[in-house]
Structures are given as C-alpha cells and as structure tokens.
Tab-separated table of C-alpha atoms in Angstrom:
chain	number	residue	atom	x	y	z
A	18	MET	CA	-5.255	41.245	7.076
A	19	LEU	CA	-5.492	37.898	8.924
A	20	ASP	CA	-2.328	35.824	9.283
A	21	VAL	CA	-2.735	32.573	7.340
A	22	ARG	CA	-0.219	30.743	9.525
A	23	ARG	CA	-2.238	31.543	12.643
A	24	LEU	CA	-5.445	30.542	10.899
A	25	ARG	CA	-3.853	27.211	10.086
A	26	LEU	CA	-3.003	26.713	13.756
A	27	LEU	CA	-6.667	27.237	14.587
A	28	ARG	CA	-7.684	24.646	11.993
A	29	GLU	CA	-5.082	22.216	13.326
A	30	LEU	CA	-6.551	22.636	16.802
A	31	LYS	CA	-9.970	21.756	15.408
A	32	ILE	CA	-8.532	18.626	13.784
A	33	ARG	CA	-6.211	17.405	16.548
A	34	GLY	CA	-8.024	18.518	19.703
A	35	THR	CA	-5.210	19.764	21.938
A	36	LEU	CA	-2.481	22.391	21.820
A	37	ALA	CA	0.111	19.700	22.556
A	38	GLU	CA	-0.938	17.633	19.519
A	39	VAL	CA	-0.883	20.716	17.294
A	40	ALA	CA	2.603	21.568	18.534
A	41	GLU	CA	3.839	18.024	17.907
A	42	ALA	CA	2.352	17.864	14.404
A	43	LEU	CA	3.834	21.202	13.324
A	44	GLN	CA	7.039	20.955	15.380
A	45	TYR	CA	6.260	24.003	17.520
A	46	SER	CA	6.307	24.346	21.292
A	47	PRO	CA	2.868	24.324	22.982
A	48	SER	CA	3.541	27.782	24.389
A	49	SER	CA	4.305	29.120	20.900
A	50	VAL	CA	1.025	27.701	19.562
A	51	SER	CA	-0.851	29.280	22.470
A	52	GLN	CA	0.797	32.662	21.874
A	53	GLN	CA	0.011	32.629	18.145
A	54	LEU	CA	-3.621	31.786	18.774
A	55	ALA	CA	-3.829	34.575	21.355
A	56	LEU	CA	-2.510	37.000	18.721
A	57	LEU	CA	-5.125	35.707	16.260
A	58	GLU	CA	-7.843	36.506	18.824
A	59	LYS	CA	-6.534	40.053	19.027
A	60	GLU	CA	-6.507	40.328	15.231
A	61	VAL	CA	-10.147	39.282	14.846
A	62	GLY	CA	-11.338	41.000	18.014
A	63	VAL	CA	-13.523	38.122	19.240
A	64	GLU	CA	-13.077	35.154	21.545
A	65	LEU	CA	-11.940	32.067	19.647
A	66	LEU	CA	-11.101	29.578	22.411
A	67	ARG	CA	-12.726	28.628	25.704
A	68	LYS	CA	-11.144	26.425	28.353
A	69	THR	CA	-13.059	23.274	29.270
A	70	GLY	CA	-11.016	21.533	31.939
A	71	ARG	CA	-7.579	20.808	30.522
A	72	ARG	CA	-8.740	21.222	26.938
A	73	VAL	CA	-9.841	24.185	24.866
A	74	GLN	CA	-13.009	24.421	22.816
A	75	LEU	CA	-13.514	26.452	19.654
A	76	THR	CA	-16.204	29.134	19.741
A	77	PRO	CA	-18.781	29.447	16.938
A	78	GLN	CA	-16.721	32.340	15.553
A	79	ALA	CA	-13.625	30.130	15.486
A	80	GLU	CA	-15.591	27.497	13.569
A	81	VAL	CA	-16.407	30.119	10.922
A	82	LEU	CA	-12.718	30.922	10.535
A	83	VAL	CA	-11.800	27.234	10.333
A	84	ALA	CA	-14.220	26.698	7.447
A	85	HIS	CA	-12.728	29.612	5.528
A	86	THR	CA	-9.194	28.481	6.367
A	87	ALA	CA	-9.824	25.116	4.738
A	88	GLN	CA	-10.850	26.916	1.546
A	89	LEU	CA	-7.779	29.162	1.724
A	90	LEU	CA	-5.438	26.197	2.117
A	91	GLU	CA	-7.042	24.418	-0.828
A	92	THR	CA	-6.634	27.534	-2.984
A	93	MET	CA	-2.989	27.911	-1.972
A	94	GLU	CA	-2.301	24.242	-2.657
A	95	GLN	CA	-3.938	24.534	-6.074
A	96	ALA	CA	-1.761	27.573	-6.802
A	97	GLU	CA	1.348	25.594	-5.845
A	98	ALA	CA	0.262	22.737	-8.128
A	99	ASP	CA	-0.329	25.123	-11.039
A	100	LEU	CA	3.050	26.752	-10.463
A	101	ALA	CA	4.804	23.369	-10.412
A	102	ALA	CA	2.994	22.349	-13.610
A	103	SER	CA	4.384	25.427	-15.380
A	104	LEU	CA	7.972	24.249	-14.873
A	105	THR	CA	9.859	22.101	-17.369
A	106	THR	CA	11.124	19.618	-14.759
A	107	VAL	CA	9.265	17.555	-12.165
A	108	THR	CA	10.555	18.391	-8.690
A	109	GLY	CA	9.442	18.480	-5.086
A	110	THR	CA	8.791	16.182	-2.140
A	111	VAL	CA	5.955	13.657	-1.959
A	112	LYS	CA	5.149	12.271	1.495
A	113	ILE	CA	3.486	8.870	1.236
A	114	ALA	CA	1.600	6.859	3.867
A	115	VAL	CA	1.347	3.156	3.039
A	116	PHE	CA	0.245	-0.072	4.733
A	117	GLN	CA	2.672	-2.966	5.081
A	118	SER	CA	1.818	-5.348	2.231
A	119	ALA	CA	1.729	-2.462	-0.265
A	120	ALA	CA	5.011	-1.132	1.133
A	121	LEU	CA	6.650	-4.510	0.552
A	122	ALA	CA	5.080	-5.301	-2.816
A	123	LEU	CA	4.865	-1.912	-4.516
A	124	MET	CA	7.276	0.592	-3.042
A	125	PRO	CA	10.737	-0.888	-3.807
A	126	ASP	CA	10.181	-0.986	-7.588
A	127	THR	CA	8.261	2.297	-7.529
A	128	LEU	CA	11.140	4.043	-5.757
A	129	SER	CA	13.655	2.634	-8.240
A	130	LEU	CA	11.586	3.701	-11.244
A	131	MET	CA	11.025	7.166	-9.780
A	132	ALA	CA	14.748	7.627	-9.092
A	133	THR	CA	15.494	6.914	-12.749
A	134	ALA	CA	12.663	8.815	-14.410
A	135	TYR	CA	12.261	11.688	-11.930
A	136	PRO	CA	15.560	12.127	-10.060
A	137	GLU	CA	14.562	15.535	-8.669
A	138	VAL	CA	11.514	14.163	-6.836
A	139	ARG	CA	12.142	13.242	-3.205
A	140	ILE	CA	9.849	10.555	-1.792
A	141	GLU	CA	9.341	10.117	1.936
A	142	MET	CA	7.423	7.022	3.071
A	143	ILE	CA	5.925	6.100	6.437
A	144	GLN	CA	3.994	2.923	7.248
A	145	ARG	CA	0.484	3.640	8.525
A	146	GLU	CA	-2.755	1.722	8.868
A	147	PRO	CA	-5.116	2.859	6.072
A	148	GLU	CA	-7.859	4.286	8.302
A	149	THR	CA	-5.353	6.465	10.166
A	150	ALA	CA	-3.456	7.401	7.010
A	151	LEU	CA	-6.560	8.652	5.197
A	152	HIS	CA	-7.334	11.011	8.063
A	153	GLU	CA	-3.730	12.181	8.252
A	154	THR	CA	-3.631	12.838	4.506
A	155	TRP	CA	-6.789	14.921	4.827
A	156	ALA	CA	-5.099	16.749	7.736
A	157	ARG	CA	-2.103	17.482	5.428
A	158	ASP	CA	0.417	15.255	7.218
A	159	PHE	CA	0.898	13.329	3.946
A	160	ASP	CA	0.546	14.120	0.254
A	161	LEU	CA	-0.575	10.662	-0.854
A	162	VAL	CA	-1.906	7.557	0.858
A	163	ILE	CA	-1.982	3.994	-0.417
A	164	ALA	CA	-4.977	2.398	1.284
A	165	GLU	CA	-7.090	-0.743	1.084
A	166	GLN	CA	-10.740	-1.683	1.139
A	167	TYR	CA	-12.107	-5.122	1.928
A	168	PRO	CA	-15.341	-6.426	0.389
A	169	GLY	CA	-18.348	-5.009	2.200
A	170	HIS	CA	-16.154	-2.865	4.443
A	171	ALA	CA	-15.997	0.745	3.245
A	172	ALA	CA	-12.827	2.722	3.979
A	173	PRO	CA	-13.375	6.210	5.488
A	174	ARG	CA	-14.199	8.939	2.974
A	175	TYR	CA	-13.261	12.609	3.101
A	176	PRO	CA	-14.763	15.019	0.554
A	177	GLU	CA	-11.381	16.738	0.092
A	178	LEU	CA	-9.703	13.471	-0.966
A	179	ASP	CA	-10.059	11.785	-4.327
A	180	ARG	CA	-9.774	8.034	-4.805
A	181	LEU	CA	-8.048	6.170	-7.642
A	182	LYS	CA	-8.056	2.366	-7.847
A	183	LEU	CA	-4.564	0.942	-8.097
A	184	THR	CA	-5.167	-2.814	-8.192
A	185	THR	CA	-7.185	-5.649	-6.681
A	186	ASP	CA	-5.997	-8.934	-5.261
A	187	ALA	CA	-7.710	-12.116	-4.152
A	188	ILE	CA	-8.049	-12.964	-0.463
A	189	ARG	CA	-7.332	-16.623	0.292
A	190	LEU	CA	-7.174	-18.936	3.251
A	191	ALA	CA	-3.543	-19.667	4.104
A	192	VAL	CA	-2.979	-22.901	6.016
A	193	PRO	CA	0.142	-24.868	7.003
A	194	PRO	CA	1.648	-27.406	4.616
A	195	ASP	CA	0.439	-30.987	5.000
A	196	ALA	CA	2.180	-32.910	7.765
A	197	PRO	CA	1.818	-36.450	9.168
A	198	GLY	CA	-0.833	-36.608	11.878
A	199	ARG	CA	-2.410	-33.301	10.898
A	200	ALA	CA	-5.945	-33.376	9.539
A	201	PRO	CA	-6.135	-32.016	5.978
A	202	ILE	CA	-7.789	-28.626	5.495
A	203	ALA	CA	-9.915	-28.136	2.399
A	204	SER	CA	-12.114	-25.175	3.335
A	205	ILE	CA	-12.545	-22.407	5.893
A	206	GLU	CA	-15.075	-24.567	7.729
A	207	ASP	CA	-12.266	-27.044	8.474
A	208	THR	CA	-10.417	-24.364	10.491
A	209	ALA	CA	-13.041	-24.165	13.244
A	210	GLY	CA	-11.193	-24.900	16.476
A	211	LEU	CA	-7.739	-24.215	15.001
A	212	ALA	CA	-5.465	-21.379	16.102
A	213	TRP	CA	-5.834	-18.217	14.000
A	214	VAL	CA	-3.520	-15.257	13.440
A	215	MET	CA	-5.058	-11.878	12.627
A	216	GLU	CA	-4.247	-8.190	12.763
A	217	PRO	CA	-5.178	-6.327	15.980
A	218	ARG	CA	-8.755	-5.212	16.518
A	219	GLY	CA	-9.686	-2.054	14.663
A	220	ALA	CA	-8.004	-3.067	11.413
A	221	ALA	CA	-10.313	-3.573	8.426
A	222	SER	CA	-8.663	-6.922	7.689
A	223	ARG	CA	-9.453	-8.139	11.231
A	224	HIS	CA	-13.104	-7.179	10.989
A	225	TRP	CA	-13.422	-8.811	7.576
A	226	ALA	CA	-11.664	-12.013	8.686
A	227	GLU	CA	-13.888	-12.393	11.737
A	228	GLN	CA	-16.997	-11.915	9.608
A	229	ALA	CA	-15.753	-14.510	7.109
A	230	CYS	CA	-15.354	-17.057	9.922
A	231	ARG	CA	-18.753	-16.262	11.390
A	232	SER	CA	-20.361	-16.616	7.970
A	233	ALA	CA	-18.761	-20.075	7.838
A	234	GLY	CA	-20.470	-20.976	11.115
A	235	PHE	CA	-17.866	-20.513	13.831
A	236	GLU	CA	-16.098	-17.964	16.023
A	237	PRO	CA	-12.348	-17.919	15.235
A	238	ASP	CA	-9.898	-18.825	17.997
A	239	VAL	CA	-7.569	-15.830	17.554
A	240	ARG	CA	-4.510	-16.793	19.584
A	241	PHE	CA	-2.046	-14.532	17.777
A	242	GLU	CA	-2.395	-10.842	16.959
A	243	THR	CA	0.166	-8.906	14.938
A	244	ALA	CA	0.105	-6.173	12.321
A	245	ASP	CA	3.297	-7.641	10.844
A	246	LEU	CA	2.176	-9.792	7.915
A	247	GLN	CA	5.612	-11.379	7.633
A	248	ALA	CA	5.200	-12.659	11.188
A	249	GLN	CA	1.742	-13.947	10.283
A	250	ILE	CA	3.187	-15.851	7.326
A	251	ARG	CA	5.872	-17.475	9.477
A	252	LEU	CA	3.273	-18.616	12.023
A	253	ILE	CA	1.238	-20.201	9.232
A	254	GLU	CA	4.169	-21.812	7.422
A	255	SER	CA	5.494	-23.236	10.700
A	256	GLY	CA	2.178	-24.963	11.393
A	257	ASN	CA	1.133	-22.803	14.341
A	258	ALA	CA	-1.799	-20.904	12.830
A	259	VAL	CA	-4.106	-20.321	9.894
A	260	GLY	CA	-5.041	-16.946	8.445
A	261	LEU	CA	-6.590	-15.004	5.594
A	262	MET	CA	-4.055	-13.447	3.240
A	263	PRO	CA	-4.369	-11.146	0.218
A	264	ASP	CA	-2.298	-12.210	-2.786
A	265	LEU	CA	-0.122	-9.096	-2.675
A	266	VAL	CA	1.764	-10.426	0.362
A	267	TRP	CA	3.369	-13.142	-1.768
A	268	THR	CA	5.075	-10.673	-4.105
A	269	GLY	CA	8.758	-11.492	-4.451
A	270	ARG	CA	8.651	-14.674	-2.376
A	271	GLY	CA	7.452	-18.245	-2.449
A	272	THR	CA	5.615	-20.037	0.336
A	273	THR	CA	5.190	-23.514	1.754
A	274	ALA	CA	1.682	-22.617	2.927
A	275	GLN	CA	-1.373	-23.950	1.140
A	276	LEU	CA	-3.526	-21.204	-0.354
A	277	LEU	CA	-7.201	-22.076	-0.641
A	278	ASP	CA	-9.920	-20.151	-2.482
A	279	LEU	CA	-12.768	-18.738	-0.411
A	280	PRO	CA	-16.478	-18.879	-1.319
A	281	GLY	CA	-17.325	-16.099	-3.732
A	282	ASN	CA	-13.649	-15.449	-4.533
A	283	PRO	CA	-13.461	-12.159	-2.549
A	284	ARG	CA	-10.994	-9.489	-3.637
A	285	ARG	CA	-9.427	-6.584	-1.804
A	286	THR	CA	-9.146	-3.195	-3.522
A	287	VAL	CA	-5.934	-1.180	-3.196
A	288	PHE	CA	-6.266	2.514	-4.022
A	289	THR	CA	-4.491	5.832	-3.704
A	290	SER	CA	-5.922	9.074	-2.361
A	291	VAL	CA	-4.636	12.632	-2.484
A	292	ARG	CA	-6.195	15.999	-1.728
A	293	ARG	CA	-8.087	17.163	-4.795
A	294	SER	CA	-6.353	20.536	-4.600
A	295	SER	CA	-2.948	18.869	-5.087
A	296	ALA	CA	-3.941	16.067	-7.472
A	297	GLN	CA	-2.478	17.818	-10.524
A	298	ARG	CA	0.898	18.527	-8.956
A	299	PRO	CA	3.395	16.962	-11.392
A	300	ALA	CA	5.310	15.063	-8.706
A	301	ILE	CA	2.116	13.466	-7.411
A	302	LEU	CA	0.992	12.606	-10.940
A	303	ALA	CA	4.392	10.979	-11.541
A	304	VAL	CA	4.177	8.883	-8.363
A	305	ARG	CA	0.672	7.701	-9.180
A	306	GLU	CA	1.647	6.786	-12.732
A	307	THR	CA	4.690	4.866	-11.509
A	308	LEU	CA	2.671	3.066	-8.834
A	309	ALA	CA	0.216	1.940	-11.517
A	310	ILE	CA	3.061	0.540	-13.617
A	311	THR	CA	4.469	-1.310	-10.608
A	312	ALA	CA	1.067	-2.664	-9.550
A	313	GLU	CA	0.499	-4.125	-12.999
A	314	SER	CA	3.940	-5.741	-13.031
A	315	VAL	CA	3.613	-7.431	-9.611
A	316	ALA	CA	0.107	-8.843	-10.120
A	317	LYS	CA	1.165	-11.731	-12.371
A	318	PRO	CA	4.078	-12.948	-10.198
A	319	ALA	CA	1.783	-12.963	-7.155
A	320	GLU	CA	-0.772	-15.061	-9.020
A	321	SER	CA	2.036	-17.424	-10.051
A	322	VAL	CA	2.966	-18.021	-6.398
A	323	VAL	CA	-0.665	-18.835	-5.624
A	324	ARG	CA	-0.900	-21.317	-8.491
A	325	THR	CA	2.359	-22.969	-7.374
A	326	ALA	CA	1.109	-23.294	-3.795
A	327	ASP	CA	-2.200	-24.712	-4.998
A	328	SER	CA	-0.464	-27.309	-7.145
A	329	GLU	CA	1.648	-28.463	-4.224
C-alpha cells in the first residue's frame, strides 16, 4: 500500500520545483522531505527522481504517480466535505487569499457576519495578488481565493478550481482636485504627460492601465509604482499623480479626487474560486454566502462616493 503522505510530497515537488520549497510550504526540513521521497522510491521499486544540477527532475513514472495523487487528494477532500455536511453545526478553518481592495472593502463586514452566524468557523486571511493566489489555491495553500479580472484580461484558469462571480465595479480615472494654476482634466487624453501611479509590472491592473493609456494615444509616464492602493489614493489626492481606480477602493471613505468615467464604461469583475472537490464544504459555502451579502451591501455606498466626487 502506497503512503499517501509521501505521494503528496512527490506532487508538491512537481508543483514547487525544489525540495527546499516543498519543505517550506509543508513546514518540514529539506532532509525530511528527501528521506520520505527516498522511502517512496523503495515502496514503488522504480526511480522517481533524477538530479539535474542542483535540482531534481521527476521521471515519467513519477509523473504517473503525481496524476493519480491529484485524483486521490480530490477524493479525500470530497470525503471531508461530505463528512462535514453530515454534521449539524458548521465548523472548521477556511484559509482565504485576497487582494488589497477586496480585503479592505469586503473582509471586515464578512468577518463580523461570520463571527455572529458561524462562531465555530475560523477564518484565516492573507493578502495575495490574484494571479499568485489562484495558483496557490490550486496547490492547496488556501481554501478560497478572492480574485479579480479586468476587461479583456483573462485571469489564470485551473480545471480543478471553480469560479463564482461576486460583484463588478466600474473603473474610473482618478485625478487631483482642481487647484489654481493647474490645467483642468476632463478625459484620459488630458493626462498625457502627467505623472501616473500604477501597480508594479506583472499585475493585471498595471497591464490594463497601460493599454487604456495607449488606446488613448499616449504612453503613460509612470513615476510611482506601489501595490498599496491607499498610497496610490494619497498621491492622487495630494496632486502628485493620476491613476485608474476601481470603485471598490472608495468603500467606507470619501475622497477629494475627481472621478471621471472612461470610454465604454469598463468594469472589473471580482470573483471567488475554490477547489471543486471542496466547494460543498459547509464552512466554504457559508463564507461564500456571507461574502455575497457583503458585496451587495458595499456596492451602493461606493457608487454614492463616486457620485459625490463627480458633483464636486
């Protein structure tokens, strides 16, 4: 009988690439991972790993085991979900990966509602960029990811993950408040030559923002890069930059910035993903239901902030 724990280590090596990364992800020592994989080789009686420089490469036989291990893990996770569904109370831990604007706009109220309605559910949250978080949820580092998709920019897809739309929000041009001596800004074309703030390269929002500027006929002068949207807002409100902001960032706060509609009124989609094998686990169902309630409740206040800024 093959040891499932050792099979999982082999799959983790396929996903993460090195023994050190497997050890870090599963909180083992690298030597322990190496020993367990050596024992797995003895169990199956064939070579599973070959050294290529400082790294190890999986043999074709190891690839066969990895494919079956994925199926085993899905079956075990489905069994756990069915077992949890048979209980009369909703319990367990849900590990959530979430990007910053969703963490600020959605998670505080969601956590409060969950604590009241499902006190035996423990929620652990870590901020992650959506592209990374989707991969890590597929790799079983997280149970649920809140991710985003910009118009014309598809987020990564994994067959093992489902996708459920949570909400959409408009993307608008955020510019500093009017000030004496500063030329008025009425459209994205008027920002050519001005200082821009954007997320670092690699983020979907950065790619989309650059394409929006190029479609308007200019290359943006990106002088400031930060993944912290609160820092972006302060740079815009203080008159030092312009940027493209989704409405969700204004949840729970006002702004002195002017918010201008973009051609075509583009909207960002916010969605959740979980592994299909765990989608019916009661704790995950409860989190998704509560997130939907929160998303609906924050949409109108965010739109109100936009209308107020436009009227100013």
